[in-house]
Each structure stands twice: as structure tokens, then as C-alpha cells.
mmCIF file of C-alpha atoms and ligand atoms in Angstrom:
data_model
loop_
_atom_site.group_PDB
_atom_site.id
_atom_site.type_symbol
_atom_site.label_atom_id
_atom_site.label_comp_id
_atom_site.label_asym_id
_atom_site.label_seq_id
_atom_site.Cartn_x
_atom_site.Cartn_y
_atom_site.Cartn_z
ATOM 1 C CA UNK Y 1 9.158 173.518 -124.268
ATOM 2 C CA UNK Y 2 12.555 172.771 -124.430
ATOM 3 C CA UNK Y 3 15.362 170.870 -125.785
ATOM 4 C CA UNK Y 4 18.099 169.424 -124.134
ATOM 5 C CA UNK Y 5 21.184 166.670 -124.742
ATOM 6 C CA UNK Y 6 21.909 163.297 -122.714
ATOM 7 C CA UNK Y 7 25.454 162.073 -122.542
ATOM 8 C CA UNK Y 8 25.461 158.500 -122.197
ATOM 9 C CA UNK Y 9 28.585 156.252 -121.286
ATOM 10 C CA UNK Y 10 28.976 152.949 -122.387
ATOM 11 C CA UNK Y 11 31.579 149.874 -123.392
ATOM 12 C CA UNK Y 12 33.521 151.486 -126.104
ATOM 13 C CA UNK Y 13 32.331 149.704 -129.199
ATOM 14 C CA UNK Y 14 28.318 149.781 -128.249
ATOM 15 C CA UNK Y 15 28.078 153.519 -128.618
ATOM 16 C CA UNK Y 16 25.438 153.097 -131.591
ATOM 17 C CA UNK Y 17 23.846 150.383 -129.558
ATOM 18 C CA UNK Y 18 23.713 152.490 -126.722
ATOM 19 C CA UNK Y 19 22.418 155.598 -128.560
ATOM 20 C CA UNK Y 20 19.467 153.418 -130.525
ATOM 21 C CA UNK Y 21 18.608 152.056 -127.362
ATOM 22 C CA UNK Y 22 18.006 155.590 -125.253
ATOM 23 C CA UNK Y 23 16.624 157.022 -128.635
ATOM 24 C CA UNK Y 24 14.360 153.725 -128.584
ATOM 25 C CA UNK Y 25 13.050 154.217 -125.054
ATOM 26 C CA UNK Y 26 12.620 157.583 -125.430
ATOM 27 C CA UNK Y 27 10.709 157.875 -127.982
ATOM 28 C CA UNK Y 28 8.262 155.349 -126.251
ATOM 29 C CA UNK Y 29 8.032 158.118 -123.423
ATOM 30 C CA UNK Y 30 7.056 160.609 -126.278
ATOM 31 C CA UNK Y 31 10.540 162.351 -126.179
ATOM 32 C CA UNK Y 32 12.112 162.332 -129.639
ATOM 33 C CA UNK Y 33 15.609 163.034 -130.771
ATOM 34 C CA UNK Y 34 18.328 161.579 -132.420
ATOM 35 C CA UNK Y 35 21.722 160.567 -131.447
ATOM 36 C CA UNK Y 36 25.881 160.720 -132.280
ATOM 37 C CA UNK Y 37 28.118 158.670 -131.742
ATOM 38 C CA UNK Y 38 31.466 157.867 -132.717
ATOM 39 C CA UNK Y 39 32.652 154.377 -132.426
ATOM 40 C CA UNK Y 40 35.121 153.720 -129.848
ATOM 41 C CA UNK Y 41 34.477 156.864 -127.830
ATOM 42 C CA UNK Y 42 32.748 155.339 -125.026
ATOM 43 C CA UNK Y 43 29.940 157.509 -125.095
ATOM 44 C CA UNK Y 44 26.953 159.163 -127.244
ATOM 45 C CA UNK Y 45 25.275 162.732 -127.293
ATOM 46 C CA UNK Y 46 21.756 162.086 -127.500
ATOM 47 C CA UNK Y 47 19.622 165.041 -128.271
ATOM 48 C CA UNK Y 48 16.111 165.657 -127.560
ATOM 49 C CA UNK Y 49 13.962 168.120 -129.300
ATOM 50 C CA UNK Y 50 11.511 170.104 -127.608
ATOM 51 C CA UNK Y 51 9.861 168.532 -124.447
ATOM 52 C CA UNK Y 52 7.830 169.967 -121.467
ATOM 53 C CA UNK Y 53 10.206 168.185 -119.372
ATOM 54 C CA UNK Y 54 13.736 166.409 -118.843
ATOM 55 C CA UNK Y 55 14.234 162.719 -120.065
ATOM 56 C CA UNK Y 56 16.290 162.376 -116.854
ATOM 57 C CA UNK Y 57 13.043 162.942 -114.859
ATOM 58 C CA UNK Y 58 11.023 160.570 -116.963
ATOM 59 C CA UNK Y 59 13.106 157.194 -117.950
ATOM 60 C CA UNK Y 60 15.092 155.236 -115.219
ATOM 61 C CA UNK Y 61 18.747 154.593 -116.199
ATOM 62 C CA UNK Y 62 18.283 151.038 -114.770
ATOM 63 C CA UNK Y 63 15.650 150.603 -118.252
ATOM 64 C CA UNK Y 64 18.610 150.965 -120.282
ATOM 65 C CA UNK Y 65 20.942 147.883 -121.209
ATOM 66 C CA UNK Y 66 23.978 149.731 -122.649
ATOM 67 C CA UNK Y 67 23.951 153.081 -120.822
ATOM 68 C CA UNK Y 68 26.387 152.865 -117.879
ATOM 69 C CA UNK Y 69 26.316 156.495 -116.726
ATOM 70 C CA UNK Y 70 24.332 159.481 -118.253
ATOM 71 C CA UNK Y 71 23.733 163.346 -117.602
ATOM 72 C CA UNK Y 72 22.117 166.497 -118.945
ATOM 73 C CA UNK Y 73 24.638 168.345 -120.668
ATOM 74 C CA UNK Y 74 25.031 171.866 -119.488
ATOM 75 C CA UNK Y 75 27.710 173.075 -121.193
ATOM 76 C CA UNK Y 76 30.328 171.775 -123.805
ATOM 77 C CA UNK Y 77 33.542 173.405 -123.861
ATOM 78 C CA UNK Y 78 36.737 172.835 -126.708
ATOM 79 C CA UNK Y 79 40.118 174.359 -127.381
ATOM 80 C CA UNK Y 80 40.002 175.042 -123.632
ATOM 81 C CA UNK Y 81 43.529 176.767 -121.925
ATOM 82 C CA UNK Y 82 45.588 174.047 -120.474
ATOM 83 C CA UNK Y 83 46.610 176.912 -118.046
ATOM 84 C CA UNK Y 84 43.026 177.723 -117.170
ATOM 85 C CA UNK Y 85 40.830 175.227 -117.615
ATOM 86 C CA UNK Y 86 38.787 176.346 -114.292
ATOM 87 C CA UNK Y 87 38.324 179.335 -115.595
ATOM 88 C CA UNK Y 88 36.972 178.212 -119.263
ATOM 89 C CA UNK Y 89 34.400 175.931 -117.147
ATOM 90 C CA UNK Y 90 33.164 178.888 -115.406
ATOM 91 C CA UNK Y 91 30.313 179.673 -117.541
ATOM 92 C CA UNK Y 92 28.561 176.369 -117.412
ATOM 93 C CA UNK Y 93 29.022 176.541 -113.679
ATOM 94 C CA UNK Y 94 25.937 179.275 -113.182
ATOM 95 C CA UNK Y 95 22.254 178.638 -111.812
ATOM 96 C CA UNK Y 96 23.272 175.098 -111.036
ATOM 97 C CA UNK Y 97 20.425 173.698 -108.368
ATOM 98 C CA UNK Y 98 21.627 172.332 -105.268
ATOM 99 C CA UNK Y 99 24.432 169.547 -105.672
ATOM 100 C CA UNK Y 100 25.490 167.144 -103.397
ATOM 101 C CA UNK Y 101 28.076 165.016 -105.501
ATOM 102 C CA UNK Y 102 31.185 165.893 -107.977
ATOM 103 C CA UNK Y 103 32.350 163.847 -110.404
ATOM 104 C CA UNK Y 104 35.285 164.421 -112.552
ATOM 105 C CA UNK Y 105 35.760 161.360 -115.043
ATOM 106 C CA UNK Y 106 36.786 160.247 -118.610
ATOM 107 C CA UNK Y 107 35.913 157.911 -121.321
ATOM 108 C CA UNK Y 108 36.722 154.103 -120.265
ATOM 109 C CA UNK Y 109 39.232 154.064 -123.379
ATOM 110 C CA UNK Y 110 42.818 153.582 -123.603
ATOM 111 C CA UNK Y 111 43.588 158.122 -124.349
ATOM 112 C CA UNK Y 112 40.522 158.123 -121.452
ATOM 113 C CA UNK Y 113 42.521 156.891 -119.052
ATOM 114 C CA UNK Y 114 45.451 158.769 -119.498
ATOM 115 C CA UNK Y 115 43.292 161.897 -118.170
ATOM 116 C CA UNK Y 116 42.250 159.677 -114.827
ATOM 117 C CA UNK Y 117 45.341 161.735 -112.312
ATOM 118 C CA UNK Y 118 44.295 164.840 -113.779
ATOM 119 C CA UNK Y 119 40.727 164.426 -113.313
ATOM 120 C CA UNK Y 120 41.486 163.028 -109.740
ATOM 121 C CA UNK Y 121 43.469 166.465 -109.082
ATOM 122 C CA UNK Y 122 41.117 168.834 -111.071
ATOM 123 C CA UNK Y 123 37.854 168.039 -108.625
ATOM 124 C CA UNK Y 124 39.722 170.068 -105.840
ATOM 125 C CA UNK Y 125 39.552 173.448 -106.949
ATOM 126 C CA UNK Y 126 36.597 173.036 -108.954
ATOM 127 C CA UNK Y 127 34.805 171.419 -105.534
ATOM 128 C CA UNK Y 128 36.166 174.836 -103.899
ATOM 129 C CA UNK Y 129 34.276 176.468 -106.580
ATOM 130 C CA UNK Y 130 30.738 175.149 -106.169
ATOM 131 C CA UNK Y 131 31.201 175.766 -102.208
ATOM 132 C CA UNK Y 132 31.942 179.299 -102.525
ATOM 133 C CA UNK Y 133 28.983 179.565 -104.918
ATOM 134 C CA UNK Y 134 26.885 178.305 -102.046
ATOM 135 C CA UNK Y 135 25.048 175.665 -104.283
ATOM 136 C CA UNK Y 136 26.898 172.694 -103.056
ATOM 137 C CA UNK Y 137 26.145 170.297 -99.592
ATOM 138 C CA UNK Y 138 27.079 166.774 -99.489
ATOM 139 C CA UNK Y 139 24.309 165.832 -96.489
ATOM 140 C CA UNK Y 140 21.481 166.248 -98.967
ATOM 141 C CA UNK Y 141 20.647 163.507 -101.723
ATOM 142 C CA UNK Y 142 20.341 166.056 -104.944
ATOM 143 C CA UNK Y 143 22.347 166.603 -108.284
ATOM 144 C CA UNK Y 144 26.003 165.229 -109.200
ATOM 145 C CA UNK Y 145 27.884 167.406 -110.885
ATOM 146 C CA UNK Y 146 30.048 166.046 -113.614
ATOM 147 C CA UNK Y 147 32.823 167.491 -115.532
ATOM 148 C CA UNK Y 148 33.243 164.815 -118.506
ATOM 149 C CA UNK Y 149 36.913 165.406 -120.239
ATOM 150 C CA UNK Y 150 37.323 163.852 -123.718
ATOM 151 C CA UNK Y 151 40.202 165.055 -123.958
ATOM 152 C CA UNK Y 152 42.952 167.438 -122.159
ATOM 153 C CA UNK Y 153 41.238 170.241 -123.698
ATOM 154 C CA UNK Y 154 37.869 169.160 -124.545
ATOM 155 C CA UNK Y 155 34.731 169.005 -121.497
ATOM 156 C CA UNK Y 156 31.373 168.373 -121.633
ATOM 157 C CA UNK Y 157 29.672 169.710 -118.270
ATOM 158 C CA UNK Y 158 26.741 167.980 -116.941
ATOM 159 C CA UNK Y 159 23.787 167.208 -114.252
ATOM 160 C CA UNK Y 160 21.777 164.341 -112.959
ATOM 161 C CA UNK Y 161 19.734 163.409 -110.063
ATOM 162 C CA UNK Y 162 21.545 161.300 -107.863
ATOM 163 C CA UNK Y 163 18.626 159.326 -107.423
ATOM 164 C CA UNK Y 164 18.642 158.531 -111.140
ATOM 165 C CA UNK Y 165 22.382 157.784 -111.519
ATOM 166 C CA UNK Y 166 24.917 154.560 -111.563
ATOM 167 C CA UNK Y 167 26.480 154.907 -107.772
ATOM 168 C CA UNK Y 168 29.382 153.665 -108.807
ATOM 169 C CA UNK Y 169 32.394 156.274 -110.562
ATOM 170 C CA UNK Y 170 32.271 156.072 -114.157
ATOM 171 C CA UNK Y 171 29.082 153.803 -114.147
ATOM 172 C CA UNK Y 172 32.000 151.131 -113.822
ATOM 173 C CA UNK Y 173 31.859 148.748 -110.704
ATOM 174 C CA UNK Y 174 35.457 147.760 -109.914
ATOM 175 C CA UNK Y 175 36.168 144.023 -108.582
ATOM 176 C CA UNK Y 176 38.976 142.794 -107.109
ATOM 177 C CA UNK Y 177 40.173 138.849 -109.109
ATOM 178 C CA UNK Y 178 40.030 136.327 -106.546
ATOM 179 C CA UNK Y 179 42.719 134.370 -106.960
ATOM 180 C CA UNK Y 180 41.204 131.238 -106.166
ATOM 181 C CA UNK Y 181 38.500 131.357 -108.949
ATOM 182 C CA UNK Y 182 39.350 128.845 -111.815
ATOM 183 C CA UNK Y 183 38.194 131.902 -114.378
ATOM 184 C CA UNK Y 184 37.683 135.759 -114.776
ATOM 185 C CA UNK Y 185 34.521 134.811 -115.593
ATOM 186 C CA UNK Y 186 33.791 135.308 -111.843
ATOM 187 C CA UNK Y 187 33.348 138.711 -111.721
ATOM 188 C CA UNK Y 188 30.454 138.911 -113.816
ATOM 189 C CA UNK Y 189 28.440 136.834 -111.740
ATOM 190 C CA UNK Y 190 29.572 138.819 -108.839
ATOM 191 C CA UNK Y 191 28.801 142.004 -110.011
ATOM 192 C CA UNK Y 192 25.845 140.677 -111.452
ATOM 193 C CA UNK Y 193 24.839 139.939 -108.199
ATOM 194 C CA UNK Y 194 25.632 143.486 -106.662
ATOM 195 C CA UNK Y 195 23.554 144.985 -109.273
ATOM 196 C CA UNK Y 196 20.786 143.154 -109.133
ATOM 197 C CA UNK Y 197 20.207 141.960 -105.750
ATOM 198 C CA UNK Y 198 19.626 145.583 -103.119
ATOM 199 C CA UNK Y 199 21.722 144.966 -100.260
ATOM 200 C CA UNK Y 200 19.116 145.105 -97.865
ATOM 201 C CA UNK Y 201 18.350 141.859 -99.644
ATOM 202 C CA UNK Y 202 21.231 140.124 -100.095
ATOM 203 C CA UNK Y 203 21.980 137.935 -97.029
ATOM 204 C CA UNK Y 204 18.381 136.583 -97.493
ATOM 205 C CA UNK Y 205 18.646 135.322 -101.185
ATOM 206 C CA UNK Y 206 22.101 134.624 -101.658
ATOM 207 C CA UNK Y 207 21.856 132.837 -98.453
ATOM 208 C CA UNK Y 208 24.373 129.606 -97.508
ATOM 209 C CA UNK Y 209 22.419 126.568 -97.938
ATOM 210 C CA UNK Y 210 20.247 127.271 -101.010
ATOM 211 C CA UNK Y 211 20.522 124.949 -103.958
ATOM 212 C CA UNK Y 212 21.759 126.436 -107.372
ATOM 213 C CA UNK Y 213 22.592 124.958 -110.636
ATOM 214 C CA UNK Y 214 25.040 126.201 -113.077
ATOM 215 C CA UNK Y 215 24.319 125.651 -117.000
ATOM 216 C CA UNK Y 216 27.903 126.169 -119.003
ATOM 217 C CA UNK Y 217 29.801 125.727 -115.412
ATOM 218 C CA UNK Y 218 33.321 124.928 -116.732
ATOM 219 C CA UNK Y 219 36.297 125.734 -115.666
ATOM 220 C CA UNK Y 220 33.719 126.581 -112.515
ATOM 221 C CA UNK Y 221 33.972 130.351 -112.365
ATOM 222 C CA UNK Y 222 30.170 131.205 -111.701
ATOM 223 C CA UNK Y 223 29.735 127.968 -109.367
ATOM 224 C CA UNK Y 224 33.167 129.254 -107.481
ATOM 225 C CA UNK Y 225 30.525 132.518 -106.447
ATOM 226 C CA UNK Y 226 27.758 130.253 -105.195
ATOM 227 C CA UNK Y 227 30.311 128.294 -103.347
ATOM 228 C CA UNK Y 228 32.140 130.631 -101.701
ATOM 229 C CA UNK Y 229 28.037 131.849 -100.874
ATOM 230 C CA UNK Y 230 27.878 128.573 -99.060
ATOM 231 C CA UNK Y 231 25.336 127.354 -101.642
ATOM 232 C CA UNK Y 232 25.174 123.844 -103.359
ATOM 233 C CA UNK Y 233 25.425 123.380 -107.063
ATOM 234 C CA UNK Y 234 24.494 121.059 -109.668
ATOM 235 C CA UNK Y 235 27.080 122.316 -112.126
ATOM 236 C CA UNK Y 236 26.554 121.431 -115.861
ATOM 237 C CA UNK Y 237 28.624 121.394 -118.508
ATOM 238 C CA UNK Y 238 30.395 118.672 -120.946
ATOM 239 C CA UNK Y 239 34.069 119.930 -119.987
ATOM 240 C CA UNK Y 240 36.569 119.682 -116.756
ATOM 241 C CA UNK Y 241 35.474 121.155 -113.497
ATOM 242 C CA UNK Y 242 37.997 122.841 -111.222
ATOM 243 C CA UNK Y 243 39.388 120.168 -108.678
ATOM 244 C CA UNK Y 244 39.314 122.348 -105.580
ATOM 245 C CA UNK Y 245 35.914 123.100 -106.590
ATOM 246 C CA UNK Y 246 34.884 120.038 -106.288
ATOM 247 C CA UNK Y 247 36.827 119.035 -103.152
ATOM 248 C CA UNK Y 248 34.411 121.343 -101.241
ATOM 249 C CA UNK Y 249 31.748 118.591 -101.659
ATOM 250 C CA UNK Y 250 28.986 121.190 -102.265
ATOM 251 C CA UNK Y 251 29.527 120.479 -106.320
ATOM 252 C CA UNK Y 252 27.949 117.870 -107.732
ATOM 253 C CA UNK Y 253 28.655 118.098 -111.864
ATOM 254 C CA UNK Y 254 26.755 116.576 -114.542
ATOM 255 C CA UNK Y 255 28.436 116.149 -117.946
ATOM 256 C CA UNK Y 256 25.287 116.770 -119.733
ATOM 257 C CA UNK Y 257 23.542 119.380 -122.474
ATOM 258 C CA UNK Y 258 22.454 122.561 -120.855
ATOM 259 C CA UNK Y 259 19.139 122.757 -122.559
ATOM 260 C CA UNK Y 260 18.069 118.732 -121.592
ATOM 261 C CA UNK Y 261 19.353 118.625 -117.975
ATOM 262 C CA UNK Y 262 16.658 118.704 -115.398
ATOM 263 C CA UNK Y 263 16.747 118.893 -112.087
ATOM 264 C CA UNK Y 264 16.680 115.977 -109.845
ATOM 265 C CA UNK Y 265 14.594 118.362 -107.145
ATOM 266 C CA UNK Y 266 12.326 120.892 -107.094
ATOM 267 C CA UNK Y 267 13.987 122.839 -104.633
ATOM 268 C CA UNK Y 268 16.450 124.646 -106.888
ATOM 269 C CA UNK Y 269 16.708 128.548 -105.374
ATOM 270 C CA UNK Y 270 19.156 129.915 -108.391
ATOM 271 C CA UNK Y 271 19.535 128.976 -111.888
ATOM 272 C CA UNK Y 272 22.748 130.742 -113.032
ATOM 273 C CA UNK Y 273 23.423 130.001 -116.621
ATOM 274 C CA UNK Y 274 26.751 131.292 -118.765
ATOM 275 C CA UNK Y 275 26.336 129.088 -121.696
ATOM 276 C CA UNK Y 276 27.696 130.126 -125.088
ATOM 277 C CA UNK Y 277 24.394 129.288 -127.127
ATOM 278 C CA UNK Y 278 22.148 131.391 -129.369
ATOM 279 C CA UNK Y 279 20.633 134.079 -127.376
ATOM 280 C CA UNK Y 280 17.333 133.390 -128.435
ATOM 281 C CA UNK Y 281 17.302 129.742 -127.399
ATOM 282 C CA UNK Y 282 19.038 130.767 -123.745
ATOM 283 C CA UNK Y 283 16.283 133.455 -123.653
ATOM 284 C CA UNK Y 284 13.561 130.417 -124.524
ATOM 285 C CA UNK Y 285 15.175 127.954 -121.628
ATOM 286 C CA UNK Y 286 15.269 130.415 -118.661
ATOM 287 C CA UNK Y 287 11.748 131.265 -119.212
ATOM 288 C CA UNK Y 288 10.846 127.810 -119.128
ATOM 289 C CA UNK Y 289 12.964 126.947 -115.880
ATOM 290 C CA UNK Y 290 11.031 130.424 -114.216
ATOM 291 C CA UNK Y 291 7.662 129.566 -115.894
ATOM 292 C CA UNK Y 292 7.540 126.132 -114.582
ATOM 293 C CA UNK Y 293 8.845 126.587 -110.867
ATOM 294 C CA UNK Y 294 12.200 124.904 -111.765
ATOM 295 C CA UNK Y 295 14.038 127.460 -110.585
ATOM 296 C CA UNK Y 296 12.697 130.737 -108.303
ATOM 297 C CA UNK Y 297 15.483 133.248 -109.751
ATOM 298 C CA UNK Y 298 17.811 133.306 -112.445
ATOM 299 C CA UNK Y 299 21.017 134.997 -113.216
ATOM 300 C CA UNK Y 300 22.701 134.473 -117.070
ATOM 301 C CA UNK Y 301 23.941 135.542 -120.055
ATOM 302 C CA UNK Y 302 23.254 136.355 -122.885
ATOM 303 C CA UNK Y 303 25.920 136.712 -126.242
ATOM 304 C CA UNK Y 304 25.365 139.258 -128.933
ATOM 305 C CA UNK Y 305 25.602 138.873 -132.160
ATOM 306 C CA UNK Y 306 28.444 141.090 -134.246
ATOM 307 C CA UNK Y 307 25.927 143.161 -135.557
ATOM 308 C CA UNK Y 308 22.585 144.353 -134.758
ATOM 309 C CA UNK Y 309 22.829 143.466 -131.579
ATOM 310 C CA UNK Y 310 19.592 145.626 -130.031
ATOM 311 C CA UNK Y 311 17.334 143.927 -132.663
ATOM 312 C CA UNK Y 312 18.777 140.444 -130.613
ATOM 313 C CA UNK Y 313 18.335 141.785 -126.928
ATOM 314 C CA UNK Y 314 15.321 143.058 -127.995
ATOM 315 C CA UNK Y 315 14.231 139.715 -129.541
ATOM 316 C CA UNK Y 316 15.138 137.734 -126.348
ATOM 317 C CA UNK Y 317 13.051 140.030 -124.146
ATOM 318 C CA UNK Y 318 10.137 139.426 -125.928
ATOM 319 C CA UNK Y 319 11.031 135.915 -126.388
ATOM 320 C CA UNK Y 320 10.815 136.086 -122.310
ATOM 321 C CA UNK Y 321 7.651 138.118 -122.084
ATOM 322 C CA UNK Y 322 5.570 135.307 -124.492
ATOM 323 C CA UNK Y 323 7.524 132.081 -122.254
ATOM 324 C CA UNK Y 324 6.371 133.324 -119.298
ATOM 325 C CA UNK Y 325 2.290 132.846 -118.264
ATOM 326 C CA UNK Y 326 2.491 135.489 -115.018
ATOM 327 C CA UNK Y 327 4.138 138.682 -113.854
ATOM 328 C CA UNK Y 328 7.500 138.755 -113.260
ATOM 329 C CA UNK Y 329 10.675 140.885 -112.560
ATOM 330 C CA UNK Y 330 13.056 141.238 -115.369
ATOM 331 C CA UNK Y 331 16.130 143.404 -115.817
ATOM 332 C CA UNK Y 332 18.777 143.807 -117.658
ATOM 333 C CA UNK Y 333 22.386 145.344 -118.132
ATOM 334 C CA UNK Y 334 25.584 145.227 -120.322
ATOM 335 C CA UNK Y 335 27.620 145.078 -116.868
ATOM 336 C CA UNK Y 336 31.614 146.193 -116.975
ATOM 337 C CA UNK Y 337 32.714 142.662 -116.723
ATOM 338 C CA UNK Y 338 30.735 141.861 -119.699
ATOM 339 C CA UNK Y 339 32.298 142.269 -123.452
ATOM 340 C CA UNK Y 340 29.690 140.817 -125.926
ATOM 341 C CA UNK Y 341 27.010 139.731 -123.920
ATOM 342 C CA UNK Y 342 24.501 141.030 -121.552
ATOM 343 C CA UNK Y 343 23.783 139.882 -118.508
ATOM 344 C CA UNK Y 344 19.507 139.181 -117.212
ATOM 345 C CA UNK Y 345 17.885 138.833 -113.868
ATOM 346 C CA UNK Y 346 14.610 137.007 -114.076
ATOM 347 C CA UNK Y 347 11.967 135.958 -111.631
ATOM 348 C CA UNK Y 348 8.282 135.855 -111.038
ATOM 349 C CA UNK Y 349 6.618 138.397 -109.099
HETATM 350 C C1 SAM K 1 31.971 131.001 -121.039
HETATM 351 S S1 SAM K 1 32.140 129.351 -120.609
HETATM 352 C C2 SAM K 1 31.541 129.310 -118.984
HETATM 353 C C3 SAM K 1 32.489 129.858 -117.995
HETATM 354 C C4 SAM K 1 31.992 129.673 -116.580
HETATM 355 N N1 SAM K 1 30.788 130.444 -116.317
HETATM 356 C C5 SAM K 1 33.052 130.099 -115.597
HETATM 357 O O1 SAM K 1 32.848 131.121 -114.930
HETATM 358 O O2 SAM K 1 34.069 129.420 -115.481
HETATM 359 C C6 SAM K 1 30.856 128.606 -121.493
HETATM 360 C C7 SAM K 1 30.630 127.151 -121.192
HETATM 361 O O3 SAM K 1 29.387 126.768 -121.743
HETATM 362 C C8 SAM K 1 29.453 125.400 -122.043
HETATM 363 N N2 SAM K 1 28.332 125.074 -122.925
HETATM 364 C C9 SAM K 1 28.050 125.571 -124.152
HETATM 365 N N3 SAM K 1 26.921 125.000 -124.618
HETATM 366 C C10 SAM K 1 26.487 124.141 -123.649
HETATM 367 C C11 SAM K 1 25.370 123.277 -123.532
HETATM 368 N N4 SAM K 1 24.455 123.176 -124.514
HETATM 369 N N5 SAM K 1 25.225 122.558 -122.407
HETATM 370 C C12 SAM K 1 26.126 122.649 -121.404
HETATM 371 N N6 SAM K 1 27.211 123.473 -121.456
HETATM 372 C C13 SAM K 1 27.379 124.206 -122.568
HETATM 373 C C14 SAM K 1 30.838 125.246 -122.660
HETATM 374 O O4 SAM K 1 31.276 123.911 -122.557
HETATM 375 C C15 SAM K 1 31.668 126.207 -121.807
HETATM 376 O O5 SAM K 1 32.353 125.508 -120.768
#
């Protein structure tokens, strides 16, 4: 029996959110603890008392909404020597099992990313050190290493499978703005997309020719992706559509409510939907459009509430789980591009 401590990233401003949640889904694995966290760090400490095994070998990180990164803290080290920081690490750096990746990162706040050039720099000699100690070969898929600085002087020292990680540095997936989207909004659809959809998969079901519609399309952000997919989309929504947009010809918009438009087809591939509504009543609709075959996937939003704002994801799940009759696929994630919403992929199995 043991017990151990998670370090969880996460949007600063949803550390409690993130900690309830792991502390949540832990607990339904039979792994209790409790969690800190300060608000506006960008991460929690949750810790776990005394289990026959780790929580990192038990619950996926893709189960959790609001944890972008996480790993098993080894060591935790404060007042370290600017001059020697190497050297203060040392000690968490013994009996580590095989590793195949190194991270140095930072909180994703504003002091956070001050640290970023240092952290860049300080994975060179500290790479040097896990070769010399033999434990470290990038060919094989096995632990990542991170070295998480909080500050210039303050690390926490972790591990994780790479097999139970977010690829992507900092659990943050960077997008470049195209320039010809009407709205920023874009990026959440894209990266929605690239975490949803495995790449093995994607040229099949984001393929050019499928029909979409977009519920809350305006300025035309979300329809831009599906356009530039080679897709054609009902786009719905009260307000102004992007011109260029709709000089494509693969747009056809409908100045109509959201939650009465139907479709004139059944042949509709992808409902995307960024509508600001009451989460529970978006939750309700895209159930209904999967449930009855209007739709075969789905792709939206969903805004939180200022407060209490697991109780409403939470809520909308099982709003999802009584709508729909069958099996399905559901998964969600509070995705970088997102600020006070989450984003949901939905479809029947
Ligand atoms: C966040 S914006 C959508 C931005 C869009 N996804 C983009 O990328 O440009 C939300 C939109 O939802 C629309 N909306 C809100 N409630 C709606 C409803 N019941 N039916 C249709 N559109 C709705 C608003 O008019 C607004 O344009």
C-alpha cells in the first residue's frame, strides 16, 4: 500500500474544477484523496492515500474534462540555488524506470511563462544527466520525465506513462490563426477536431463532400473549418454570415432558431454546434439530433456557468446518457482554445 500525489495542469482559473473532477473519478476507481489548489496557478496537487497501485495506471487522462497534463510527483523541491539547480534536482532523479521523453515546462500563467527560455535551456544538461545514468532511450515508448518549475526556484519532479499522457507540450495544442477565418473561434473547432478524431481516421470522416450543419454559425468561424474541409454547410444562426464564406457556394445559411431548425435531408454527416444557450438545453438537442439519425457525429460546445461548473458538465452528461436509447461514444475536454466552455464529441456506436 502506498500513497502517492498527481499534479494536474489545467486553464488557470479551473484548478478547483479540475481537482474535484480527478478527486471525483478517482474515488469511483476506489482511490481516495483529496486535493489543493490555488486559484490561478494552473495546476492542483492531488493526493491519494494508500492504494495497491498508481492512479496513473488505473484512470485514462482522456476521462478527465479539465486535466490537460498530469504526473506522479516524485519529488518537490523549494528555495532551490539559482546557481545549482541541477544539482538540488539530483535526489529526485534516482531509481527512475526507463524514460523515453523529457519535459521541462511551466504553469500556462502570465509569471509561467516568463520561465519558458529557461526551461527550454535547462532540459540540456539535465537530458545529459538521465543518459549518463543509463535510464534514458528515446526509441522505446515508456515514461516522460518532467521537471515542473513554479517558479525560478521552486520544482516539482514527476513521471507518467507516455501512453497515458497529453502528446502535446504543456497539455496545450498550439494553432496557428488563419487569417482568412471571419473569427478566433476557429481554432476550437480545429483542435477539437485533432483531439477527437485519430489521424488514422481523419481523411475518412472529415472527408470533402460530406454535409454538415452549423447551429450558432455567425460570423462563420466553425463553418470556415468545414469549408476549407471541402464539406457543405447548412449554417444557422439569426446574425450576418461572412461574405467570402458564402461566395464559396458550399454555404447555404438559414436565419432561423438553433433548437427548431431541421434539416431539409437526412444525409447530414456533422452537426457542429457553438451556440451560446444553457448547457443543459444544448446537451438535450444534440442528443436528440444523434438519437434520431439527424446527424451521425457531433462536435459543440458547451458554456459553464460562473460557478459550480462540474455539477453543470456533470448534469449535461447525464442529460446525454438518458436522450440517447443506444450505445454511443462520448468524450469530452476543456480544450486550450476554450475559456468557459467545454467542448463534446458525440456519436452512436
Ligand atoms: C460564439 S458565437 C458563434 C461563433 C461561431 N462558431 C464562429 O466560429 O464564428 C454564438 C452564436 O450563437 C448564436 N445563437 C445563440 N442562440 C442561438 C439560437 N437559439 N439559434 C441560432 N443561433 C443562436 C448567436 O447568434 C451567435 O452568433
Amino acid at each position: 500500500m502506498m500513497s502517492e500525489v498527481v499534479l494536474g495542469y489545467c486553464r488557470p482559473g479551473f484548478e478547483a474544477d479540475a481537482g474535484l473532477e480527478i478527486q471525483t473519478r478517482a474515488a469511483e476507481n476506489g482511490f481516495y484523496g483529496f486535493f489543493r489548489a490555488d486559484k490561478g496557478t494552473g495546476f492542483y496537487l492531488f493526493e491519494v492515500q494508500q492504494s495497491p497501485n498508481s492512479l496513473l495506471d488505473r484512470l485514462n487522462i482522456k476521462q478527465l474534462i479539465f486535466t490537460r497534463q498530469w504526473f506522479l510527483v516524485l519529488g518537490h523541491h523549494v528555495d532551490m540555488c539559482r546557481d545549482d539547480r541541477l544539482g538540488d534536482l539530483k535526489p529526485s532523479l534516482l531509481e527512475l524506470p526507463l524514460i523515453s521523453e523529457l519535459r521541462v515546462e511551466h504553469p500556462d500563467t502570465e509569471p509561467g511563462k516568463e520561465l519558458s527560455r529557461f526551461c527550454r535551456k535547462f532540459s540540456v544538461p539535465l537530458r545529459q544527466i538521465l543518459k549518463s545514468q543509463k535510464c534514458y532511450n528515446e526509441k522505446k515508448v515508456a515514461h516522460c520525465l518532467t521537471a515542473f518549475f513554479v517558479s525560478g526556484t521552486e520544482c516539482f519532479v514527476g513521471i507518467a506513462p507516455v501512453s497515458n499522457m497529453n502528446p502535446q507540450p504543456g497539455g496545450i495544442m498550439r494553432l496557428k490563426f488563419p487569417a482568412e477565418s471571419p473569427s478566433r473561434s476557429t481554432l476550437k473547432l480545429d483542435e477539437a477536431f485533432l483531439t477527437f478524431i485519430p489521424q488514422n481516421e481523419r481523411e475518412q470522416r472529415l472527408r470533402a463532400g460530406l454535409n454538415a450543419v452549423d447551429l450558432g454559425a455567425c460570423p462563420g468561424g466553425w463553418t470556415y473549418q468545414l469549408v476549407r474541409r471541402g464539406m457543405f454547410v447548412q449554417a444557422v444562426d439569426n446574425g450576418l454570415m461572412d461574405d467570402s464564406l458564402m461566395e464559396t457556394g458550399q454555404v447555404s445559411h438559414f436565419q432561423a432558431d438553433g433548437f427548431k431548425f431541421k434539416p431539409k435531408k437526412k444525409n447530414v454527416h456533422w452537426l457542429v454546434c457553438d451556440m451560446i444557450e444553457q448547457p443543459q438545453k444544448v446537451a438535450k438537442l444534440m442528443a436528440q439530433w444523434v438519437n434520431d439519425g439527424w446527424c451521425k457525429e457531433a462536435m459543440f460546445n458547451l458554456k459553464l456557468p460562473m460557478k459550480r461548473r462540474l455539477e453543470s458538465v456533470l448534469e449535461c452528461m447525464e442529460i446525454i446518457t438518458q436522450e440517447l436509447k443506444q450505445p454511443f461514444d462520448c468524450e469530452a475536454k476543456h480544450l486550450y482554445h476554450d475559456r468557459d466552455e467545454i467542448t463534446v464529441y458525440l456519436r452512436k456506436q
